[in-house]
Amino acid sequence: MIDQPRGDLATKQQTTASRLILSPGGRAATALLLVVFVGLVFNADGAFFKSATHRDALRQASVYGILACGMTLVIVTAGIDLAVGSVLALVAVCCATMAIHWNWPGWIVVPASMVIGGLCGAVSGTLVSRQKIQPFIATLAMMVFARGLAKYLSGGSKVSTAVKQADGTFEYVDVPYLFRLIDSRVLADSVSVVTLIFFACATISWIALSHFRWGRFLYAVGGNEEASRLSGVPVTWARTLAYVWCGVFAGIAGICQAAQEQQGDPEAGVAYELIAIAMVVIGGTSLSGGRGGMMLTTLGVFTIGYLEKVLSINAVPEAWRLMLTGVIIVIAVQTQRSRRA
Amino acid sequence: MISPSHSAPVLVEMSAIGKRFGSVGVLDNIGFELRAGEVHVLAGENGAGKSTLIKILAGVHQEFDGELRIHGKAARPRSPLHATQLGVAVIHQEMSLIPSMTVADNLFLGRLPSHFGVVDRRRQFADTRKWLDRLGLNIDPGQAIESLSIATQQLIEIAKALSLNARIIVMDEPTSALNVSETERLFDLIVNLKRDGCGIIYISHKMYEIQQLADRITILRNGKSVATAAAADLPTSKLIRLMVGREVEPAMRRSFDAKPIGKSQPNRFAIRNFSVYPQGKSQAAAVNQASLTVRSGEVVGLGGLQGSGISQLFGGIFGAYGGNVTGERTLNGRQIAPANPRQATRQGLALLTNDRKRSGLVMSQSVISNTTLASLEQHCRLGWLIKSSEYNAARRTRDAMSLHSASLDQEVSLLSGGNQQKVAIGKWLETQPDLLMLDEPTRGIDVGAKQQIYELIEQWKSEGLSILLSTSEIPELMLLSDRIYVMHSGSVSAEFNRDTASPEKIMEAAMGARQ
Ligand SMILES: Nc1ncnc2c1ncn2[C@@H]1O[C@H](COP(=O)(O)OP(=O)(O)OP(=O)(O)O)[C@@H](O)[C@H]1O
Ligand SMILES: [Mg+2]
């Protein structure tokens, strides 16, 4: 062809700045900056300038954030995992039992908890990719089942450091080292360990999605399953593994939850899956699959985390907080859509 | 050919139309006019902006520069629905049917015949059948779109547009999935529409269609209007020159230096008594006891009408229907039985499907991801992707196929139809297959690119690649193939070599006449 692809010229014309702002990442970052800006303006007692505020905002968002890491993997495949909140509770119960009652060391408790989460994910994943049950339904079933299992294993009550003795009395045992470690802060109290765990999970998820063949498969399957299958993508394997990892991340979140509460609560994590989904969606990952990524989700996690913090600093009642969060989700998703149209 | 008098009313008038996507200019100062009773062809290379121009008329793109007048009145279609209300019916290049809904529902979507809100099913079905009949389609209006072949879907797309009874009808590559007889039928309909005073904007890359249909032709090149002239003043050679901006040897006259492959060449691939049961073995076979061979470095063509089972044969060979096949497949002297496309790819097979949107490309992904999707193993170590190697592969594809795209990171959904096809082909070349199966490889590809693909096929052939190819255009089939098998309702009904093949004989065999 005689003519140069017109695009080459066009790319040069497009300024870096306008490209940054129009990219999905730019949109998500704008949302976050907006929230931070609101925080700076309505800055009760100058709270926004205290490092503790930021530490706490991130700490409170971390457990949700860890769930969102797994959720991103699943949503990229055009799926959804509603079970993560229940799996979190199940793992919290198991983890507390192992660490408090059985006195197992951390290096066994942590992998064992992750395996439990992974197994739940494996079941969901198999139902979705082999039995072709819709993700919403398969994981809804897992959500109910895991909650039931958590209640069964814990006998319906919290697994705490008050351990029942043979004579029927309760005796308080020490909080396990693992729990104290996870619930502590490092670097001169400037950052919580759970936040570091979240960053680690986000990094794993990011590397998987953007640097591993498996991640590419997830995008391909989410974007066009039939074309992927015909291109030799191992669709079943790739998709199942997404749910397995989502379960593993739910397991990690369960450990953190147990550590923070110093107990295993079978009622924990109710509706956490919805917050995790909201974080992914605000970041700009599309529920219809094939687009998005972990960087975006991280921005979404920060956005919701800071939103909560800013509202609570300013003593906005919870009722308002919930309503505002709903509005923000709609606005964020709407701007993402108008970009594509 | 009935040509419109210059006094015929002007249906559409576009002046100084410009369109940008972000900072990328796609259309620049285009003038265009459509009169009642004429077929006005829009010609141009892939990515020239043809579809974009008609999407403005169709209300898909609402933001543009310039002026648009429909039926003499200034108009700016706000949405596809608004465009229909203004009397514009469009057959889009990329199908816009809803796969899970029935034929009847798709046809009457948004304007279901009803009494007080209750849908009148009987009337809907009767009306649907009337339109299907006019296109010679004998299918159940209650059938879901997704269960139909791509050619049938395209015909339904046409029926849907015609059923609007609009005076302005836009057809963007309506025949890209149709065979000769279906195309003929469409042309008859077009002649009738012209007589009824409709104006038709027709986009096609097929020269003989343009010759046969066009009253006037407007040529776009790189978003600019290069010429508008009466069809009589634009012989094909001149048309092509204007489209491409340089001389292109017409495909039909090119001579093949390579001699036809002799019997001495070893067999590369063969099937024996091969049957395919797409819906499972208890259901009817789509391919029945087919046998054929492909030698190394040979291009074998498959001809046949819609429903002849060619696509299913490809799918069956490729393992797309899993174990729902019987018979033998041999590649390089070894029996193979790939249970899925993944295994087939590993064993050296490649299949370009005939529907890039549904089964060819991941539209939400970049050019790079799509080109390397089938050969990802070569671009990673222990599962870790080597981006530079992927990038090089995509660049190779871009250079080999003259792909027009703003960047290799661009989503393929933003490429023009022909460029998407090039990406889909490039993906399979990257797997370096032993047998390349091409189902309608030149679908939606412009003359220049078509010529390139012919040359590429020639080159792959000389490198020893074996190619099994199907195309609904008989001249193309005869041009490219060393040998031709013709299929009729699931069976191989004839075999020709270069000396024995003729369009008439191929057509006869495709219709099922005994040889
Ligand atoms: N939504 C979009 N965003 C960005 N670029 C676009 C968009 N739609 C089309 N383009 C670009 O506009 C150019 C013209 O595309 P168009 O689809 O009009 O080509 P065409 O002439 O119809 O080609 P073909 O014959 O291949 O169908 C292409 O370079 C394409 O990449
Ligand atoms: Mg087009």
PDB file of C-alpha atoms in Angstrom, chain B residues 265-433:
ATOM      1  CA  GLN B 265       4.482 -35.166  -4.287  1.00  0.00           C
ATOM      2  CA  PRO B 266       3.809 -37.089  -1.107  1.00  0.00           C
ATOM      3  CA  ASN B 267       0.465 -36.829   0.575  1.00  0.00           C
ATOM      4  CA  ARG B 268       0.576 -34.382   3.439  1.00  0.00           C
ATOM      5  CA  PHE B 269      -2.917 -34.790   4.733  1.00  0.00           C
ATOM      6  CA  ALA B 270      -5.810 -37.098   4.038  1.00  0.00           C
ATOM      7  CA  ILE B 271      -9.211 -37.973   5.389  1.00  0.00           C
ATOM      8  CA  ARG B 272     -10.985 -41.225   4.658  1.00  0.00           C
ATOM      9  CA  ASN B 273     -14.681 -41.893   5.109  1.00  0.00           C
ATOM     10  CA  PHE B 274     -14.793 -38.918   7.386  1.00  0.00           C
ATOM     11  CA  SER B 275     -18.176 -38.001   8.872  1.00  0.00           C
ATOM     12  CA  VAL B 276     -19.023 -35.119  11.159  1.00  0.00           C
ATOM     13  CA  TYR B 277     -21.968 -34.964  13.564  1.00  0.00           C
ATOM     14  CA  PRO B 278     -22.019 -31.397  14.915  1.00  0.00           C
ATOM     15  CA  GLN B 279     -25.012 -32.022  17.215  1.00  0.00           C
ATOM     16  CA  GLY B 280     -23.792 -35.350  18.527  1.00  0.00           C
ATOM     17  CA  LYS B 281     -23.606 -38.799  17.021  1.00  0.00           C
ATOM     18  CA  SER B 282     -27.285 -39.535  17.476  1.00  0.00           C
ATOM     19  CA  GLN B 283     -28.161 -36.577  15.236  1.00  0.00           C
ATOM     20  CA  ALA B 284     -27.848 -36.103  11.511  1.00  0.00           C
ATOM     21  CA  ALA B 285     -24.400 -35.983   9.961  1.00  0.00           C
ATOM     22  CA  ALA B 286     -23.354 -32.690   8.392  1.00  0.00           C
ATOM     23  CA  VAL B 287     -20.520 -34.373   6.544  1.00  0.00           C
ATOM     24  CA  ASN B 288     -20.977 -37.865   5.246  1.00  0.00           C
ATOM     25  CA  GLN B 289     -18.148 -40.263   4.451  1.00  0.00           C
ATOM     26  CA  ALA B 290     -15.954 -37.645   2.854  1.00  0.00           C
ATOM     27  CA  SER B 291     -12.523 -38.571   1.561  1.00  0.00           C
ATOM     28  CA  LEU B 292      -9.857 -36.260   0.226  1.00  0.00           C
ATOM     29  CA  THR B 293      -6.115 -35.752   0.112  1.00  0.00           C
ATOM     30  CA  VAL B 294      -3.819 -32.760   0.162  1.00  0.00           C
ATOM     31  CA  ARG B 295      -0.241 -33.116  -1.045  1.00  0.00           C
ATOM     32  CA  SER B 296       2.558 -31.101   0.405  1.00  0.00           C
ATOM     33  CA  GLY B 297       2.783 -27.698  -1.177  1.00  0.00           C
ATOM     34  CA  GLU B 298      -0.630 -28.082  -2.714  1.00  0.00           C
ATOM     35  CA  VAL B 299      -3.640 -25.819  -2.526  1.00  0.00           C
ATOM     36  CA  VAL B 300      -6.828 -27.832  -2.523  1.00  0.00           C
ATOM     37  CA  GLY B 301     -10.055 -25.928  -2.996  1.00  0.00           C
ATOM     38  CA  LEU B 302     -13.419 -26.888  -1.621  1.00  0.00           C
ATOM     39  CA  GLY B 303     -16.461 -25.578  -3.453  1.00  0.00           C
ATOM     40  CA  GLY B 304     -20.084 -25.856  -2.515  1.00  0.00           C
ATOM     41  CA  LEU B 305     -23.275 -24.018  -1.762  1.00  0.00           C
ATOM     42  CA  GLN B 306     -24.574 -23.063   1.628  1.00  0.00           C
ATOM     43  CA  GLY B 307     -25.349 -26.164   3.657  1.00  0.00           C
ATOM     44  CA  SER B 308     -22.853 -28.282   1.761  1.00  0.00           C
ATOM     45  CA  GLY B 309     -21.042 -29.008   5.021  1.00  0.00           C
ATOM     46  CA  ILE B 310     -17.699 -27.434   4.164  1.00  0.00           C
ATOM     47  CA  SER B 311     -17.443 -25.416   7.364  1.00  0.00           C
ATOM     48  CA  GLN B 312     -18.444 -28.464   9.387  1.00  0.00           C
ATOM     49  CA  LEU B 313     -15.827 -30.501   7.581  1.00  0.00           C
ATOM     50  CA  PHE B 314     -13.193 -27.976   8.591  1.00  0.00           C
ATOM     51  CA  GLY B 315     -14.490 -27.936  12.149  1.00  0.00           C
ATOM     52  CA  GLY B 316     -14.567 -31.727  12.293  1.00  0.00           C
ATOM     53  CA  ILE B 317     -10.993 -32.075  11.055  1.00  0.00           C
ATOM     54  CA  PHE B 318      -9.898 -29.452  13.583  1.00  0.00           C
ATOM     55  CA  GLY B 319     -11.512 -31.193  16.543  1.00  0.00           C
ATOM     56  CA  ALA B 320     -14.022 -28.411  17.085  1.00  0.00           C
ATOM     57  CA  TYR B 321     -16.796 -30.966  17.590  1.00  0.00           C
ATOM     58  CA  GLY B 322     -14.702 -33.141  19.876  1.00  0.00           C
ATOM     59  CA  GLY B 323     -15.274 -36.814  19.316  1.00  0.00           C
ATOM     60  CA  ASN B 324     -18.392 -36.395  17.212  1.00  0.00           C
ATOM     61  CA  VAL B 325     -16.595 -37.552  14.103  1.00  0.00           C
ATOM     62  CA  THR B 326     -15.880 -40.910  12.509  1.00  0.00           C
ATOM     63  CA  GLY B 327     -13.330 -41.943   9.940  1.00  0.00           C
ATOM     64  CA  GLU B 328      -9.623 -41.433   9.521  1.00  0.00           C
ATOM     65  CA  ARG B 329      -7.421 -38.377   9.517  1.00  0.00           C
ATOM     66  CA  THR B 330      -3.773 -38.704   8.505  1.00  0.00           C
ATOM     67  CA  LEU B 331      -1.151 -35.998   8.683  1.00  0.00           C
ATOM     68  CA  ASN B 332       2.398 -36.651   7.459  1.00  0.00           C
ATOM     69  CA  GLY B 333       1.634 -40.358   7.299  1.00  0.00           C
ATOM     70  CA  ARG B 334       0.524 -40.595  10.908  1.00  0.00           C
ATOM     71  CA  GLN B 335      -3.041 -41.038  12.024  1.00  0.00           C
ATOM     72  CA  ILE B 336      -4.275 -38.152  14.116  1.00  0.00           C
ATOM     73  CA  ALA B 337      -7.455 -37.722  16.115  1.00  0.00           C
ATOM     74  CA  PRO B 338      -7.352 -34.352  17.826  1.00  0.00           C
ATOM     75  CA  ALA B 339     -10.089 -34.235  20.459  1.00  0.00           C
ATOM     76  CA  ASN B 340     -10.095 -30.451  20.551  1.00  0.00           C
ATOM     77  CA  PRO B 341      -8.657 -27.486  18.668  1.00  0.00           C
ATOM     78  CA  ARG B 342      -5.811 -27.234  21.145  1.00  0.00           C
ATOM     79  CA  GLN B 343      -4.533 -30.672  20.224  1.00  0.00           C
ATOM     80  CA  ALA B 344      -5.165 -29.996  16.559  1.00  0.00           C
ATOM     81  CA  THR B 345      -3.053 -26.846  16.714  1.00  0.00           C
ATOM     82  CA  ARG B 346      -0.247 -28.730  18.403  1.00  0.00           C
ATOM     83  CA  GLN B 347      -0.367 -31.436  15.764  1.00  0.00           C
ATOM     84  CA  GLY B 348       0.144 -28.875  13.033  1.00  0.00           C
ATOM     85  CA  LEU B 349      -3.364 -27.969  11.897  1.00  0.00           C
ATOM     86  CA  ALA B 350      -4.695 -24.444  11.620  1.00  0.00           C
ATOM     87  CA  LEU B 351      -8.200 -23.255  10.857  1.00  0.00           C
ATOM     88  CA  LEU B 352      -9.296 -19.791   9.839  1.00  0.00           C
ATOM     89  CA  THR B 353     -13.032 -19.804  10.529  1.00  0.00           C
ATOM     90  CA  ASN B 354     -15.474 -18.028   8.282  1.00  0.00           C
ATOM     91  CA  ASP B 355     -16.904 -15.793  10.996  1.00  0.00           C
ATOM     92  CA  ARG B 356     -14.218 -13.647  12.520  1.00  0.00           C
ATOM     93  CA  LYS B 357     -16.516 -11.851  14.915  1.00  0.00           C
ATOM     94  CA  ARG B 358     -18.015 -14.962  16.459  1.00  0.00           C
ATOM     95  CA  SER B 359     -15.221 -17.457  16.298  1.00  0.00           C
ATOM     96  CA  GLY B 360     -12.130 -15.773  14.954  1.00  0.00           C
ATOM     97  CA  LEU B 361     -11.036 -12.857  17.059  1.00  0.00           C
ATOM     98  CA  VAL B 362     -11.205 -11.654  20.624  1.00  0.00           C
ATOM     99  CA  MET B 363     -12.577  -8.234  19.806  1.00  0.00           C
ATOM    100  CA  SER B 364     -11.779  -6.651  23.165  1.00  0.00           C
ATOM    101  CA  GLN B 365      -8.100  -7.530  22.856  1.00  0.00           C
ATOM    102  CA  SER B 366      -5.247  -5.855  21.049  1.00  0.00           C
ATOM    103  CA  VAL B 367      -3.782  -6.712  17.676  1.00  0.00           C
ATOM    104  CA  ILE B 368      -0.775  -8.170  19.484  1.00  0.00           C
ATOM    105  CA  SER B 369      -2.777 -10.485  21.756  1.00  0.00           C
ATOM    106  CA  ASN B 370      -4.846 -11.709  18.869  1.00  0.00           C
ATOM    107  CA  THR B 371      -1.923 -12.454  16.587  1.00  0.00           C
ATOM    108  CA  THR B 372      -0.148 -14.506  19.201  1.00  0.00           C
ATOM    109  CA  LEU B 373      -3.138 -16.203  20.783  1.00  0.00           C
ATOM    110  CA  ALA B 374      -2.752 -19.494  18.931  1.00  0.00           C
ATOM    111  CA  SER B 375       1.028 -19.602  19.211  1.00  0.00           C
ATOM    112  CA  LEU B 376       1.474 -18.296  22.716  1.00  0.00           C
ATOM    113  CA  GLU B 377       3.732 -21.192  23.648  1.00  0.00           C
ATOM    114  CA  GLN B 378       6.441 -19.755  21.425  1.00  0.00           C
ATOM    115  CA  HIS B 379       6.259 -16.452  23.206  1.00  0.00           C
ATOM    116  CA  CYS B 380       6.622 -17.555  26.772  1.00  0.00           C
ATOM    117  CA  ARG B 381       9.006 -19.289  29.057  1.00  0.00           C
ATOM    118  CA  LEU B 382       7.519 -21.288  31.934  1.00  0.00           C
ATOM    119  CA  GLY B 383       4.269 -19.441  31.425  1.00  0.00           C
ATOM    120  CA  TRP B 384       5.912 -16.015  31.535  1.00  0.00           C
ATOM    121  CA  LEU B 385       5.105 -13.953  28.439  1.00  0.00           C
ATOM    122  CA  ILE B 386       7.962 -12.405  26.541  1.00  0.00           C
ATOM    123  CA  LYS B 387       6.402  -9.204  25.344  1.00  0.00           C
ATOM    124  CA  SER B 388       9.156  -8.261  22.917  1.00  0.00           C
ATOM    125  CA  SER B 389       8.779 -11.558  21.126  1.00  0.00           C
ATOM    126  CA  GLU B 390       5.032 -11.058  20.921  1.00  0.00           C
ATOM    127  CA  TYR B 391       5.538  -7.572  19.594  1.00  0.00           C
ATOM    128  CA  ASN B 392       7.856  -8.851  16.898  1.00  0.00           C
ATOM    129  CA  ALA B 393       5.312 -11.433  15.854  1.00  0.00           C
ATOM    130  CA  ALA B 394       2.647  -8.768  15.531  1.00  0.00           C
ATOM    131  CA  ARG B 395       5.010  -6.587  13.530  1.00  0.00           C
ATOM    132  CA  ARG B 396       5.775  -9.490  11.229  1.00  0.00           C
ATOM    133  CA  THR B 397       2.075  -9.935  10.636  1.00  0.00           C
ATOM    134  CA  ARG B 398       1.556  -6.237  10.072  1.00  0.00           C
ATOM    135  CA  ASP B 399       4.326  -6.065   7.500  1.00  0.00           C
ATOM    136  CA  ALA B 400       3.435  -9.283   5.725  1.00  0.00           C
ATOM    137  CA  MET B 401      -0.217  -8.301   5.379  1.00  0.00           C
ATOM    138  CA  SER B 402       0.026  -4.486   5.192  1.00  0.00           C
ATOM    139  CA  LEU B 403      -2.183  -4.165   8.192  1.00  0.00           C
ATOM    140  CA  HIS B 404      -3.564  -0.695   8.765  1.00  0.00           C
ATOM    141  CA  SER B 405      -3.906   0.010  12.442  1.00  0.00           C
ATOM    142  CA  ALA B 406      -3.110   3.023  14.551  1.00  0.00           C
ATOM    143  CA  SER B 407      -0.905   0.902  16.750  1.00  0.00           C
ATOM    144  CA  LEU B 408      -0.373  -2.734  17.501  1.00  0.00           C
ATOM    145  CA  ASP B 409      -1.909  -2.163  20.917  1.00  0.00           C
ATOM    146  CA  GLN B 410      -5.195  -1.096  19.349  1.00  0.00           C
ATOM    147  CA  GLU B 411      -8.239  -3.190  20.111  1.00  0.00           C
ATOM    148  CA  VAL B 412      -9.153  -5.220  17.039  1.00  0.00           C
ATOM    149  CA  SER B 413     -12.784  -4.133  17.396  1.00  0.00           C
ATOM    150  CA  LEU B 414     -11.630  -0.695  16.213  1.00  0.00           C
ATOM    151  CA  LEU B 415     -10.038  -1.993  13.010  1.00  0.00           C
ATOM    152  CA  SER B 416     -11.911  -2.004   9.735  1.00  0.00           C
ATOM    153  CA  GLY B 417     -13.417  -5.342   8.711  1.00  0.00           C
ATOM    154  CA  GLY B 418     -10.715  -6.234   6.227  1.00  0.00           C
ATOM    155  CA  ASN B 419      -7.931  -5.469   8.643  1.00  0.00           C
ATOM    156  CA  GLN B 420      -9.573  -7.665  11.234  1.00  0.00           C
ATOM    157  CA  GLN B 421      -9.487 -10.491   8.724  1.00  0.00           C
ATOM    158  CA  LYS B 422      -5.783  -9.937   8.224  1.00  0.00           C
ATOM    159  CA  VAL B 423      -5.186 -10.259  11.952  1.00  0.00           C
ATOM    160  CA  ALA B 424      -7.175 -13.495  12.001  1.00  0.00           C
ATOM    161  CA  ILE B 425      -5.064 -14.965   9.209  1.00  0.00           C
ATOM    162  CA  GLY B 426      -1.860 -13.733  10.783  1.00  0.00           C
ATOM    163  CA  LYS B 427      -2.713 -15.545  13.983  1.00  0.00           C
ATOM    164  CA  TRP B 428      -2.650 -18.903  12.211  1.00  0.00           C
ATOM    165  CA  LEU B 429       0.488 -18.230  10.225  1.00  0.00           C
ATOM    166  CA  GLU B 430       2.266 -17.644  13.496  1.00  0.00           C
ATOM    167  CA  THR B 431       1.591 -21.257  14.477  1.00  0.00           C
ATOM    168  CA  GLN B 432       3.576 -22.448  11.446  1.00  0.00           C
ATOM    169  CA  PRO B 433       1.137 -25.198  10.595  1.00  0.00           C
TER     170      PRO B 433
END
